[in-house]
mmCIF file of C-alpha atoms in Angstrom:
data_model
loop_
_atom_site.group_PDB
_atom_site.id
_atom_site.type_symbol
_atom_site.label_atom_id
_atom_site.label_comp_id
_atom_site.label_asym_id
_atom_site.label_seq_id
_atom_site.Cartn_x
_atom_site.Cartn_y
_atom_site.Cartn_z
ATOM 1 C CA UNK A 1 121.989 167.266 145.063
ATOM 2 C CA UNK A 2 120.373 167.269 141.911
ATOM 3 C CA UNK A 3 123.813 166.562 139.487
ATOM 4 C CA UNK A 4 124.695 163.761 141.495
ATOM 5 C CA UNK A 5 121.103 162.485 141.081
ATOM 6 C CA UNK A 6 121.568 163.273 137.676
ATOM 7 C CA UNK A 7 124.952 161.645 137.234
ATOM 8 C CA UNK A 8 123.863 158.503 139.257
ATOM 9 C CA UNK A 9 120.751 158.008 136.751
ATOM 10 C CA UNK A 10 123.117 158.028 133.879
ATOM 11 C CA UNK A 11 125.318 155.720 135.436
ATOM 12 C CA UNK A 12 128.358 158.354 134.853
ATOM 13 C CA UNK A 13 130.237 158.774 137.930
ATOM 14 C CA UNK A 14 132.384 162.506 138.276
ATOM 15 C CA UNK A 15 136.182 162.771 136.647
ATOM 16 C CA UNK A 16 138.590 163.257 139.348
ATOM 17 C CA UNK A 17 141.275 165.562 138.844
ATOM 18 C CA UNK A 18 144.041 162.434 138.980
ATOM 19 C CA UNK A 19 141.472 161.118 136.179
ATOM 20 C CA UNK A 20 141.233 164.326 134.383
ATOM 21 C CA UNK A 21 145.241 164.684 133.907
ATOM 22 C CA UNK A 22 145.404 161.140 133.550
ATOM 23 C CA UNK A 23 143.152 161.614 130.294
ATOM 24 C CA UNK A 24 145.104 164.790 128.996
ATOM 25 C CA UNK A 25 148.185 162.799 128.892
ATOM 26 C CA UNK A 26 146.663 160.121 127.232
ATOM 27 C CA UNK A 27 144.903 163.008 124.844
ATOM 28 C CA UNK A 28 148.459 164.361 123.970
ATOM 29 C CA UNK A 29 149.938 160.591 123.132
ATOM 30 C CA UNK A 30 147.583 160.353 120.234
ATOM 31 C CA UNK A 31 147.261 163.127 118.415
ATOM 32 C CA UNK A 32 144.703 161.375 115.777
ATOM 33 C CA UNK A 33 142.419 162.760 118.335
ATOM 34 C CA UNK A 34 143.374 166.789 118.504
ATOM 35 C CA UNK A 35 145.434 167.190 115.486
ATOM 36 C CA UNK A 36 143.268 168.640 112.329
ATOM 37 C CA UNK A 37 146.857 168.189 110.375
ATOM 38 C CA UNK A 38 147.488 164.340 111.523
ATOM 39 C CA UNK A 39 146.871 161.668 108.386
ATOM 40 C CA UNK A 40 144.465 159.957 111.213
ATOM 41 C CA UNK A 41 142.589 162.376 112.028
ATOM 42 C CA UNK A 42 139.880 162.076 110.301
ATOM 43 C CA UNK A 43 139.500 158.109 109.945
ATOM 44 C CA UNK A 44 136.871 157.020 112.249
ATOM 45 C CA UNK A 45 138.384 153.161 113.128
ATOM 46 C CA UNK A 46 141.552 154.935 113.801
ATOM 47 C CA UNK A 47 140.309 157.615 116.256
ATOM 48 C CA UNK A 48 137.514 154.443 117.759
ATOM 49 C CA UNK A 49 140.884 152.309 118.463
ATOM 50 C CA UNK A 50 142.822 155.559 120.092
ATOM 51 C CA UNK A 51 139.262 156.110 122.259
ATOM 52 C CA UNK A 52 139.169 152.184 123.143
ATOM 53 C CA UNK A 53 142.606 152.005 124.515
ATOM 54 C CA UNK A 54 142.340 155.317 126.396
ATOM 55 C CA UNK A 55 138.871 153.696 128.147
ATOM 56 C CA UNK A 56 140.500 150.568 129.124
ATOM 57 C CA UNK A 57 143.319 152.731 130.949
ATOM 58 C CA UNK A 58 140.775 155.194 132.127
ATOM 59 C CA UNK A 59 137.963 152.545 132.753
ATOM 60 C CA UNK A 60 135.604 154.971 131.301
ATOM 61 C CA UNK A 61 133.638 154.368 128.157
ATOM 62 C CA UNK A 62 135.029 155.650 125.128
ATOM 63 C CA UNK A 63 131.853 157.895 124.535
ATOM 64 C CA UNK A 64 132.391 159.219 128.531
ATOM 65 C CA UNK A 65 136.093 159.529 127.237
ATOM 66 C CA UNK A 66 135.195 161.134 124.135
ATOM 67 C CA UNK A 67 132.492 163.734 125.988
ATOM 68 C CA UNK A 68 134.838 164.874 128.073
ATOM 69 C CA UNK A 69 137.477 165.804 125.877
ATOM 70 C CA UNK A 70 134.954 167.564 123.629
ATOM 71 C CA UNK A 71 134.126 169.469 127.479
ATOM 72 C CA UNK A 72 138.159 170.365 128.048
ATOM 73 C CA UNK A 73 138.851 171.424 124.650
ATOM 74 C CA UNK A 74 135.876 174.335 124.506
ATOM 75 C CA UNK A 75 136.757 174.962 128.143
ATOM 76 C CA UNK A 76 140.933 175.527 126.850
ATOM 77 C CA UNK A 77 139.450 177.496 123.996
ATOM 78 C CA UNK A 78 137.561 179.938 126.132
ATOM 79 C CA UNK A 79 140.374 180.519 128.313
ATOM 80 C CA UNK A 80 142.610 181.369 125.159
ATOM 81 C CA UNK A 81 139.629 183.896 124.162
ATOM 82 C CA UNK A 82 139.875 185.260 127.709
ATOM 83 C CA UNK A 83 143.691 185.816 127.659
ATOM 84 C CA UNK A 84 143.062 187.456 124.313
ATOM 85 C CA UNK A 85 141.015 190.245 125.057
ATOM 86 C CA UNK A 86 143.283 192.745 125.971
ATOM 87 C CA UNK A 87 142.075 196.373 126.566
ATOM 88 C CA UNK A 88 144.511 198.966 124.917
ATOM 89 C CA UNK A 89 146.196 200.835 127.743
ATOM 90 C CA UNK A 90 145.529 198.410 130.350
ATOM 91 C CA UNK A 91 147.829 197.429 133.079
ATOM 92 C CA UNK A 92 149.131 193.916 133.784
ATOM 93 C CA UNK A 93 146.581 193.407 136.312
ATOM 94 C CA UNK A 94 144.181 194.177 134.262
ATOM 95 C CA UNK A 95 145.135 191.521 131.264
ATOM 96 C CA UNK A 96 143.416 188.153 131.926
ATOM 97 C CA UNK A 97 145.400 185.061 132.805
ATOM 98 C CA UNK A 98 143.942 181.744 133.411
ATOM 99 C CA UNK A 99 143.441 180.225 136.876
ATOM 100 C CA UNK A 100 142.299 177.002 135.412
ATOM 101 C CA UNK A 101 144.604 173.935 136.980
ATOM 102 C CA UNK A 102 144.582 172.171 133.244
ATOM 103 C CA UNK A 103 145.476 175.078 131.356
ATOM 104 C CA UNK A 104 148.685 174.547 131.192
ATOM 105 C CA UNK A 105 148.717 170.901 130.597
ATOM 106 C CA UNK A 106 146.153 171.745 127.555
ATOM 107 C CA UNK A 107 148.435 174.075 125.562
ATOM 108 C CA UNK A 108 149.171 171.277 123.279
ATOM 109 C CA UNK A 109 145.804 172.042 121.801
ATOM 110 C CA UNK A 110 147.055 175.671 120.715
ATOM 111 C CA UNK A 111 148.036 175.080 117.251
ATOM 112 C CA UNK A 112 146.718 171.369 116.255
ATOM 113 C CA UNK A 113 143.333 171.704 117.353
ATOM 114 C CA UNK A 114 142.762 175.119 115.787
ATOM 115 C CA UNK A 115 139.897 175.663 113.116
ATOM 116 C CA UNK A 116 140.861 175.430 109.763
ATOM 117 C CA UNK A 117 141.507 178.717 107.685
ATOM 118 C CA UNK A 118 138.673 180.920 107.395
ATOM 119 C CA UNK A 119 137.014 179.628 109.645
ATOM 120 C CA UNK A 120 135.157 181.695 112.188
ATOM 121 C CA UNK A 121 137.277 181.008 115.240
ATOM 122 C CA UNK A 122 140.306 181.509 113.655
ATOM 123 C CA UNK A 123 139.577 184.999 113.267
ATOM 124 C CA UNK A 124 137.930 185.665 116.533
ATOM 125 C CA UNK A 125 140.991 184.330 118.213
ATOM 126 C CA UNK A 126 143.320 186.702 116.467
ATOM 127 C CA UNK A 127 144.101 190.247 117.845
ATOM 128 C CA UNK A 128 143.575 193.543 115.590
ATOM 129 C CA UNK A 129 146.926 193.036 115.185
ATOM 130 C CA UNK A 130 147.137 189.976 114.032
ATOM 131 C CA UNK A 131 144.254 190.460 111.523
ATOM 132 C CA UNK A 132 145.523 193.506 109.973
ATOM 133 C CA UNK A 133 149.188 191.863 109.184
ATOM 134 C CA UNK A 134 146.914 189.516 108.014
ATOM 135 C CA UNK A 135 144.811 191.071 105.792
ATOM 136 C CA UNK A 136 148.539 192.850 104.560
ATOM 137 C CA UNK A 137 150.053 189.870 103.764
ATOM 138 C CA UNK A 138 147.237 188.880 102.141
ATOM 139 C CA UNK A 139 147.086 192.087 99.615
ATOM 140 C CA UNK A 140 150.346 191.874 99.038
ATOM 141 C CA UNK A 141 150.674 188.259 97.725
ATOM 142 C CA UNK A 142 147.346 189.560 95.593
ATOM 143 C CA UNK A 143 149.646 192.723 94.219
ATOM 144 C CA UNK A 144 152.574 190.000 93.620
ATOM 145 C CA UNK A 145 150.255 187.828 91.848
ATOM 146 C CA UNK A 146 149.047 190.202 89.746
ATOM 147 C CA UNK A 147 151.832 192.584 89.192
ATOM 148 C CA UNK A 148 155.029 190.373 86.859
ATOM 149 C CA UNK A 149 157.181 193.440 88.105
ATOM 150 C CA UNK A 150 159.485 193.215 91.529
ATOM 151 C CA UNK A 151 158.443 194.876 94.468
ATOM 152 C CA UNK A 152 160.034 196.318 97.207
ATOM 153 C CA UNK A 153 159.246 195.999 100.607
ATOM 154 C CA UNK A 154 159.700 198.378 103.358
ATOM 155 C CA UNK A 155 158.467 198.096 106.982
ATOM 156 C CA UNK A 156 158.752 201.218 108.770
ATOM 157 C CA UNK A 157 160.960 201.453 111.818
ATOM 158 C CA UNK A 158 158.281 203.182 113.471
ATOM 159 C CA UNK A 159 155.886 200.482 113.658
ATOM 160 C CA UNK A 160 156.499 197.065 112.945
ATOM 161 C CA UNK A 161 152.506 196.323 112.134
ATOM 162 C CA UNK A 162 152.116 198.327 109.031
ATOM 163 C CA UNK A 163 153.964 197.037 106.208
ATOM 164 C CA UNK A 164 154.240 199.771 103.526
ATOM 165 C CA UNK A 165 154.014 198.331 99.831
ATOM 166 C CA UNK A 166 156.504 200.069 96.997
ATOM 167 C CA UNK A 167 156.146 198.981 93.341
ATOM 168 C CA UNK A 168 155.806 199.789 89.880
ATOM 169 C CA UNK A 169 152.266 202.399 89.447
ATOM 170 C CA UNK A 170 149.610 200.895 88.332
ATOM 171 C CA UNK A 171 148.547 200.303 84.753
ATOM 172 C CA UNK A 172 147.513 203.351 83.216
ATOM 173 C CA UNK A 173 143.255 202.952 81.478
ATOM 174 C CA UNK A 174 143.072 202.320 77.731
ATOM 175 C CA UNK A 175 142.208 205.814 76.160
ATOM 176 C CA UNK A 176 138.330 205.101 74.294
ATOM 177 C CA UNK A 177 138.295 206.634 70.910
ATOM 178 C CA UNK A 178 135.361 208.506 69.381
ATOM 179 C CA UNK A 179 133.108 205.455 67.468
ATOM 180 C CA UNK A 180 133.657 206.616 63.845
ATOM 181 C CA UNK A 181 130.528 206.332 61.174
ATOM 182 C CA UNK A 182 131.826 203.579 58.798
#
């Protein structure tokens, strides 16, 4: 009773779930609006134009437009955090999979809307998995950098996570001479 008074007093009246996917297509049509990546993205009159045309189709106001697709994108993104946390050893019914009608319809969002590297949800959203190839990769570009010399590479056929790094040794310390009396 008290949302609808709420909603009435703001003069917002509740998305519908015609309205809803209505607005997700709409969303996916201009990607100046999800896409971190697209040249648009980030210029203001370009994403106010995509907002005005989606609230003339939606007869919504572009800030009621614009509110609510700031509400379905955290929603997505805690449903992708859900399906993510996987406990070792656990069963299928045990591994979480999304109920939510627009979940599917949202996965459009997966890689565009993403946070930008090194960003705090990028890692949270990756498995242990995923961070220690990571973090792999990562040392061994550092080791190519540094090192002139080829290496080799050789992934185990035991496990295709840990990447095993073969090169030339390291450089051997400077010997430090006595200090002479001059």
């Amino acid at each position: 009773m008290e949302a609808t008074q709420a909603i009435a007093s703001t003069g917002e009246t509740r998305w519908s779930k015609e309205n809803i996917a209505k607005l997700i297509e709409l969303l996916e049509l201009r990607e100046c609006l999800w896409r971190k990546s697209h040249s648009f993205y980030k210029d203001r009159v370009k994403r106010n134009a995509a907002l005005s045309e989606m609230s003339e189709q939606l007869a919504r106001t572009p800030k009621e437009i614009e509110n609510k697709i700031h509400n379905l994108r955290c929603q997505y993104r805690n449903e992708v955090k859900k399906e993510r946390t996987r406990n070792s050893g656990a069963g299928a019914k045990d591994v979480y999979t999304s109920k939510w009608e627009f979940f599917k319809s949202l996965n459009f969002l997966y890689g565009g809307g993403e946070a930008e590297k090194g960003n705090a949800f990028d890692s949270m959203s990756k498995t242990s998995t995923e961070l220690e190839l990571d973090m792999e990769s990562q040392e061994i570009l550092l080791e190519s950098q540094l090192a002139p010399s080829v290496c080799h590479y050789a992934v185990p056929s035991t496990s295709a996570a840990s990447v095993t790094v073969y090169g030339s040794p390291p450089p051997q310390k400077k010997e430090t001479l006595p200090k002479t009396k001059s």
